[in-house]
PDB file as gemmi writes it, atoms N, CA and C in Angstrom:
CRYST1    1.000    1.000    1.000  90.00  90.00  90.00 P 1                      
ATOM      1  N   MET A   1     244.224 -12.099 206.585  1.00  0.00           N  
ATOM      2  CA  MET A   1     243.622 -12.725 207.823  1.00  0.00           C  
ATOM      3  C   MET A   1     242.031 -12.548 207.726  1.00  0.00           C  
ATOM      4  N   LEU A   2     241.604 -11.203 207.282  1.00  0.00           N  
ATOM      5  CA  LEU A   2     240.268 -10.946 207.229  1.00  0.00           C  
ATOM      6  C   LEU A   2     239.684 -11.627 205.881  1.00  0.00           C  
ATOM      7  N   ARG A   3     240.476 -11.642 204.852  1.00  0.00           N  
ATOM      8  CA  ARG A   3     240.030 -12.211 203.645  1.00  0.00           C  
ATOM      9  C   ARG A   3     239.907 -13.670 203.748  1.00  0.00           C  
ATOM     10  N   ASN A   4     240.685 -14.329 204.343  1.00  0.00           N  
ATOM     11  CA  ASN A   4     240.553 -15.765 204.543  1.00  0.00           C  
ATOM     12  C   ASN A   4     239.372 -16.167 205.422  1.00  0.00           C  
ATOM     13  N   GLY A   5     239.024 -15.329 206.483  1.00  0.00           N  
ATOM     14  CA  GLY A   5     237.820 -15.553 207.208  1.00  0.00           C  
ATOM     15  C   GLY A   5     236.551 -15.351 206.473  1.00  0.00           C  
ATOM     16  N   LEU A   6     236.627 -14.238 205.660  1.00  0.00           N  
ATOM     17  CA  LEU A   6     235.446 -13.838 204.807  1.00  0.00           C  
ATOM     18  C   LEU A   6     235.205 -14.946 203.758  1.00  0.00           C  
ATOM     19  N   ASN A   7     236.268 -15.541 203.220  1.00  0.00           N  
ATOM     20  CA  ASN A   7     236.112 -16.665 202.256  1.00  0.00           C  
ATOM     21  C   ASN A   7     235.525 -17.878 202.947  1.00  0.00           C  
ATOM     22  N   LYS A   8     235.927 -18.158 204.091  1.00  0.00           N  
ATOM     23  CA  LYS A   8     235.449 -19.356 204.747  1.00  0.00           C  
ATOM     24  C   LYS A   8     233.912 -19.154 205.178  1.00  0.00           C  
ATOM     25  N   LYS A   9     233.484 -17.911 205.464  1.00  0.00           N  
ATOM     26  CA  LYS A   9     232.127 -17.515 205.770  1.00  0.00           C  
ATOM     27  C   LYS A   9     231.246 -17.756 204.445  1.00  0.00           C  
ATOM     28  N   ILE A  10     231.860 -17.238 203.359  1.00  0.00           N  
ATOM     29  CA  ILE A  10     230.937 -17.329 202.081  1.00  0.00           C  
ATOM     30  C   ILE A  10     230.878 -18.709 201.690  1.00  0.00           C  
ATOM     31  N   PHE A  11     231.908 -19.519 201.874  1.00  0.00           N  
ATOM     32  CA  PHE A  11     231.957 -20.885 201.467  1.00  0.00           C  
ATOM     33  C   PHE A  11     231.057 -21.808 202.412  1.00  0.00           C  
ATOM     34  N   SER A  12     230.965 -21.438 203.619  1.00  0.00           N  
ATOM     35  CA  SER A  12     230.092 -22.133 204.571  1.00  0.00           C  
ATOM     36  C   SER A  12     228.604 -21.756 204.285  1.00  0.00           C  
ATOM     37  N   MET A  13     228.278 -20.532 203.812  1.00  0.00           N  
ATOM     38  CA  MET A  13     227.043 -20.115 203.462  1.00  0.00           C  
ATOM     39  C   MET A  13     226.576 -20.810 202.199  1.00  0.00           C  
ATOM     40  N   LEU A  14     227.430 -20.949 201.244  1.00  0.00           N  
ATOM     41  CA  LEU A  14     227.144 -21.679 199.962  1.00  0.00           C  
ATOM     42  C   LEU A  14     226.785 -23.081 200.206  1.00  0.00           C  
ATOM     43  N   ILE A  15     227.490 -23.727 201.130  1.00  0.00           N  
ATOM     44  CA  ILE A  15     227.350 -25.175 201.439  1.00  0.00           C  
ATOM     45  C   ILE A  15     226.057 -25.389 202.050  1.00  0.00           C  
ATOM     46  N   ILE A  16     225.698 -24.448 203.058  1.00  0.00           N  
ATOM     47  CA  ILE A  16     224.361 -24.500 203.740  1.00  0.00           C  
ATOM     48  C   ILE A  16     223.153 -24.247 202.694  1.00  0.00           C  
ATOM     49  N   MET A  17     223.439 -23.422 201.759  1.00  0.00           N  
ATOM     50  CA  MET A  17     222.303 -23.148 200.808  1.00  0.00           C  
ATOM     51  C   MET A  17     222.268 -24.350 199.850  1.00  0.00           C  
ATOM     52  N   VAL A  18     223.301 -24.978 199.452  1.00  0.00           N  
ATOM     53  CA  VAL A  18     223.158 -26.177 198.719  1.00  0.00           C  
ATOM     54  C   VAL A  18     222.392 -27.297 199.396  1.00  0.00           C  
ATOM     55  N   MET A  19     222.768 -27.475 200.745  1.00  0.00           N  
ATOM     56  CA  MET A  19     222.216 -28.584 201.531  1.00  0.00           C  
ATOM     57  C   MET A  19     220.619 -28.182 201.647  1.00  0.00           C  
ATOM     58  N   LEU A  20     220.330 -26.896 201.841  1.00  0.00           N  
ATOM     59  CA  LEU A  20     218.933 -26.721 202.055  1.00  0.00           C  
ATOM     60  C   LEU A  20     218.061 -26.895 200.788  1.00  0.00           C  
ATOM     61  N   ILE A  21     218.729 -26.669 199.533  1.00  0.00           N  
ATOM     62  CA  ILE A  21     218.041 -26.917 198.272  1.00  0.00           C  
ATOM     63  C   ILE A  21     217.943 -28.355 198.107  1.00  0.00           C  
ATOM     64  N   LEU A  22     219.051 -29.229 198.411  1.00  0.00           N  
ATOM     65  CA  LEU A  22     218.798 -30.701 198.412  1.00  0.00           C  
ATOM     66  C   LEU A  22     217.951 -31.225 199.231  1.00  0.00           C  
ATOM     67  N   LEU A  23     217.781 -30.728 200.492  1.00  0.00           N  
ATOM     68  CA  LEU A  23     216.781 -31.204 201.469  1.00  0.00           C  
ATOM     69  C   LEU A  23     215.368 -30.853 200.845  1.00  0.00           C  
ATOM     70  N   LEU A  24     215.172 -29.753 200.436  1.00  0.00           N  
ATOM     71  CA  LEU A  24     213.886 -29.364 199.878  1.00  0.00           C  
ATOM     72  C   LEU A  24     213.441 -30.186 198.790  1.00  0.00           C  
ATOM     73  N   SER A  25     214.414 -30.317 197.826  1.00  0.00           N  
ATOM     74  CA  SER A  25     214.113 -31.272 196.633  1.00  0.00           C  
ATOM     75  C   SER A  25     213.800 -32.747 196.965  1.00  0.00           C  
ATOM     76  N   ALA A  26     214.607 -33.143 197.930  1.00  0.00           N  
ATOM     77  CA  ALA A  26     214.307 -34.619 198.512  1.00  0.00           C  
ATOM     78  C   ALA A  26     213.039 -34.573 199.091  1.00  0.00           C  
ATOM     79  N   CYS A  27     212.575 -33.643 199.870  1.00  0.00           N  
ATOM     80  CA  CYS A  27     211.177 -33.692 200.572  1.00  0.00           C  
ATOM     81  C   CYS A  27     210.109 -33.734 199.488  1.00  0.00           C  
ATOM     82  N   THR A  28     210.277 -32.765 198.406  1.00  0.00           N  
ATOM     83  CA  THR A  28     209.150 -32.803 197.497  1.00  0.00           C  
ATOM     84  C   THR A  28     209.192 -34.177 196.688  1.00  0.00           C  
ATOM     85  N   TYR A  29     210.405 -34.617 196.438  1.00  0.00           N  
ATOM     86  CA  TYR A  29     210.322 -35.825 195.580  1.00  0.00           C  
ATOM     87  C   TYR A  29     209.802 -37.073 196.348  1.00  0.00           C  
ATOM     88  N   LEU A  30     210.022 -37.127 197.678  1.00  0.00           N  
ATOM     89  CA  LEU A  30     209.492 -38.203 198.426  1.00  0.00           C  
ATOM     90  C   LEU A  30     208.057 -37.911 198.838  1.00  0.00           C  
ATOM     91  N   GLY A  31     207.515 -36.775 198.501  1.00  0.00           N  
ATOM     92  CA  GLY A  31     206.113 -36.497 198.914  1.00  0.00           C  
ATOM     93  C   GLY A  31     205.916 -35.990 200.258  1.00  0.00           C  
ATOM     94  N   VAL A  32     206.879 -35.585 200.960  1.00  0.00           N  
ATOM     95  CA  VAL A  32     206.703 -34.969 202.222  1.00  0.00           C  
ATOM     96  C   VAL A  32     206.014 -33.669 202.180  1.00  0.00           C  
ATOM     97  N   ILE A  33     206.534 -32.831 201.227  1.00  0.00           N  
ATOM     98  CA  ILE A  33     205.838 -31.690 200.868  1.00  0.00           C  
ATOM     99  C   ILE A  33     205.037 -31.841 199.601  1.00  0.00           C  
ATOM    100  N   SER A  34     203.692 -31.854 199.594  1.00  0.00           N  
ATOM    101  CA  SER A  34     203.059 -32.326 198.356  1.00  0.00           C  
ATOM    102  C   SER A  34     202.865 -31.017 197.504  1.00  0.00           C  
ATOM    103  N   VAL A  35     203.319 -31.035 196.290  1.00  0.00           N  
ATOM    104  CA  VAL A  35     203.014 -29.916 195.284  1.00  0.00           C  
ATOM    105  C   VAL A  35     201.751 -30.358 194.538  1.00  0.00           C  
ATOM    106  N   GLU A  36     200.756 -29.624 194.671  1.00  0.00           N  
ATOM    107  CA  GLU A  36     199.535 -30.101 194.013  1.00  0.00           C  
ATOM    108  C   GLU A  36     199.587 -29.330 192.563  1.00  0.00           C  
ATOM    109  N   VAL A  37     199.580 -30.258 191.655  1.00  0.00           N  
ATOM    110  CA  VAL A  37     199.345 -29.741 190.270  1.00  0.00           C  
ATOM    111  C   VAL A  37     198.051 -30.431 189.672  1.00  0.00           C  
ATOM    112  N   GLN A  38     197.164 -29.541 189.355  1.00  0.00           N  
ATOM    113  CA  GLN A  38     195.756 -30.022 188.743  1.00  0.00           C  
ATOM    114  C   GLN A  38     195.884 -30.172 187.398  1.00  0.00           C  
ATOM    115  N   TYR A  39     195.747 -31.329 186.758  1.00  0.00           N  
ATOM    116  CA  TYR A  39     195.845 -31.537 185.289  1.00  0.00           C  
ATOM    117  C   TYR A  39     194.441 -31.413 184.822  1.00  0.00           C  
ATOM    118  N   LYS A  40     194.270 -30.662 183.859  1.00  0.00           N  
ATOM    119  CA  LYS A  40     192.931 -30.422 183.189  1.00  0.00           C  
ATOM    120  C   LYS A  40     192.777 -31.304 182.065  1.00  0.00           C  
ATOM    121  N   LYS A  41     191.701 -32.133 181.885  1.00  0.00           N  
ATOM    122  CA  LYS A  41     191.609 -32.847 180.731  1.00  0.00           C  
ATOM    123  C   LYS A  41     191.380 -32.007 179.409  1.00  0.00           C  
ATOM    124  N   PRO A  42     192.030 -32.432 178.347  1.00  0.00           N  
ATOM    125  CA  PRO A  42     191.779 -31.598 177.147  1.00  0.00           C  
ATOM    126  C   PRO A  42     190.441 -31.479 176.586  1.00  0.00           C  
ATOM    127  N   TYR A  43     189.666 -32.570 176.858  1.00  0.00           N  
ATOM    128  CA  TYR A  43     188.229 -32.583 176.397  1.00  0.00           C  
ATOM    129  C   TYR A  43     187.299 -32.146 177.321  1.00  0.00           C  
ATOM    130  N   GLU A  44     187.722 -31.662 178.436  1.00  0.00           N  
ATOM    131  CA  GLU A  44     186.778 -31.158 179.504  1.00  0.00           C  
ATOM    132  C   GLU A  44     186.377 -29.734 179.154  1.00  0.00           C  
ATOM    133  N   ILE A  45     185.106 -29.623 178.990  1.00  0.00           N  
ATOM    134  CA  ILE A  45     184.462 -28.309 178.553  1.00  0.00           C  
ATOM    135  C   ILE A  45     183.841 -27.689 179.829  1.00  0.00           C  
ATOM    136  N   THR A  46     184.366 -26.478 180.304  1.00  0.00           N  
ATOM    137  CA  THR A  46     183.861 -25.885 181.584  1.00  0.00           C  
ATOM    138  C   THR A  46     182.927 -24.736 181.213  1.00  0.00           C  
ATOM    139  N   GLU A  47     183.013 -24.088 180.018  1.00  0.00           N  
ATOM    140  CA  GLU A  47     182.121 -23.040 179.774  1.00  0.00           C  
ATOM    141  C   GLU A  47     180.599 -23.453 179.635  1.00  0.00           C  
ATOM    142  N   PRO A  48     179.724 -22.785 180.246  1.00  0.00           N  
ATOM    143  CA  PRO A  48     178.320 -23.254 180.127  1.00  0.00           C  
ATOM    144  C   PRO A  48     177.747 -23.087 178.817  1.00  0.00           C  
ATOM    145  N   TYR A  49     178.145 -21.990 178.108  1.00  0.00           N  
ATOM    146  CA  TYR A  49     177.619 -21.612 176.859  1.00  0.00           C  
ATOM    147  C   TYR A  49     177.943 -22.677 175.761  1.00  0.00           C  
ATOM    148  N   VAL A  50     179.097 -23.156 175.966  1.00  0.00           N  
ATOM    149  CA  VAL A  50     179.548 -24.206 175.034  1.00  0.00           C  
ATOM    150  C   VAL A  50     178.878 -25.563 175.264  1.00  0.00           C  
ATOM    151  N   LYS A  51     178.576 -25.806 176.527  1.00  0.00           N  
ATOM    152  CA  LYS A  51     177.703 -27.057 176.877  1.00  0.00           C  
ATOM    153  C   LYS A  51     176.350 -26.812 176.323  1.00  0.00           C  
ATOM    154  N   ASP A  52     175.802 -25.673 176.355  1.00  0.00           N  
ATOM    155  CA  ASP A  52     174.423 -25.504 175.848  1.00  0.00           C  
ATOM    156  C   ASP A  52     174.460 -25.551 174.430  1.00  0.00           C  
ATOM    157  N   TRP A  53     175.466 -25.019 173.670  1.00  0.00           N  
ATOM    158  CA  TRP A  53     175.568 -25.156 172.209  1.00  0.00           C  
ATOM    159  C   TRP A  53     175.535 -26.687 171.730  1.00  0.00           C  
ATOM    160  N   ILE A  54     176.401 -27.355 172.557  1.00  0.00           N  
ATOM    161  CA  ILE A  54     176.616 -28.777 172.173  1.00  0.00           C  
ATOM    162  C   ILE A  54     175.309 -29.553 172.372  1.00  0.00           C  
ATOM    163  N   ASN A  55     174.534 -29.209 173.392  1.00  0.00           N  
ATOM    164  CA  ASN A  55     173.328 -29.817 173.678  1.00  0.00           C  
ATOM    165  C   ASN A  55     172.171 -29.563 172.565  1.00  0.00           C  
ATOM    166  N   GLU A  56     172.294 -28.285 172.061  1.00  0.00           N  
ATOM    167  CA  GLU A  56     171.319 -27.794 170.978  1.00  0.00           C  
ATOM    168  C   GLU A  56     171.701 -28.571 169.784  1.00  0.00           C  
ATOM    169  N   VAL A  57     172.916 -28.674 169.429  1.00  0.00           N  
ATOM    170  CA  VAL A  57     173.281 -29.479 168.246  1.00  0.00           C  
ATOM    171  C   VAL A  57     173.104 -30.861 168.362  1.00  0.00           C  
ATOM    172  N   LYS A  58     173.054 -31.540 169.519  1.00  0.00           N  
ATOM    173  CA  LYS A  58     172.812 -32.900 169.819  1.00  0.00           C  
ATOM    174  C   LYS A  58     171.316 -33.043 169.462  1.00  0.00           C  
ATOM    175  N   ASP A  59     170.443 -32.088 169.977  1.00  0.00           N  
ATOM    176  CA  ASP A  59     169.018 -32.204 169.913  1.00  0.00           C  
ATOM    177  C   ASP A  59     168.687 -32.182 168.322  1.00  0.00           C  
ATOM    178  N   LYS A  60     169.301 -31.229 167.636  1.00  0.00           N  
ATOM    179  CA  LYS A  60     168.979 -31.054 166.202  1.00  0.00           C  
ATOM    180  C   LYS A  60     169.453 -32.149 165.266  1.00  0.00           C  
ATOM    181  N   GLU A  61     170.830 -32.470 165.440  1.00  0.00           N  
ATOM    182  CA  GLU A  61     171.474 -33.357 164.523  1.00  0.00           C  
ATOM    183  C   GLU A  61     171.657 -34.748 164.975  1.00  0.00           C  
ATOM    184  N   GLY A  62     171.415 -35.062 166.267  1.00  0.00           N  
ATOM    185  CA  GLY A  62     171.581 -36.344 166.807  1.00  0.00           C  
ATOM    186  C   GLY A  62     172.880 -36.364 167.537  1.00  0.00           C  
ATOM    187  N   ASP A  63     173.267 -37.464 168.154  1.00  0.00           N  
ATOM    188  CA  ASP A  63     174.438 -37.601 168.888  1.00  0.00           C  
ATOM    189  C   ASP A  63     175.534 -38.038 168.160  1.00  0.00           C  
ATOM    190  N   PHE A  64     176.341 -37.079 167.638  1.00  0.00           N  
ATOM    191  CA  PHE A  64     177.510 -37.377 166.810  1.00  0.00           C  
ATOM    192  C   PHE A  64     178.726 -37.042 167.533  1.00  0.00           C  
ATOM    193  N   PHE A  65     178.818 -36.562 168.906  1.00  0.00           N  
ATOM    194  CA  PHE A  65     179.934 -36.392 169.589  1.00  0.00           C  
ATOM    195  C   PHE A  65     180.430 -37.617 170.117  1.00  0.00           C  
TER     196      PHE A  65                                                      
END                                                                             
């Protein structure tokens, strides 16, 4: 008797968890919950010393970039 009730409780908890996961994934897929992923361009140079070096080379050698 107790074992049967415990199994039903575990099974219902499992179903609730699966439904919550499906609801969350559907919301993220439809864009209700926005997951912000910032893509960085591969050629984007953010370090200032690299920018300064590129500018120095451009001044000396010409614009070859």
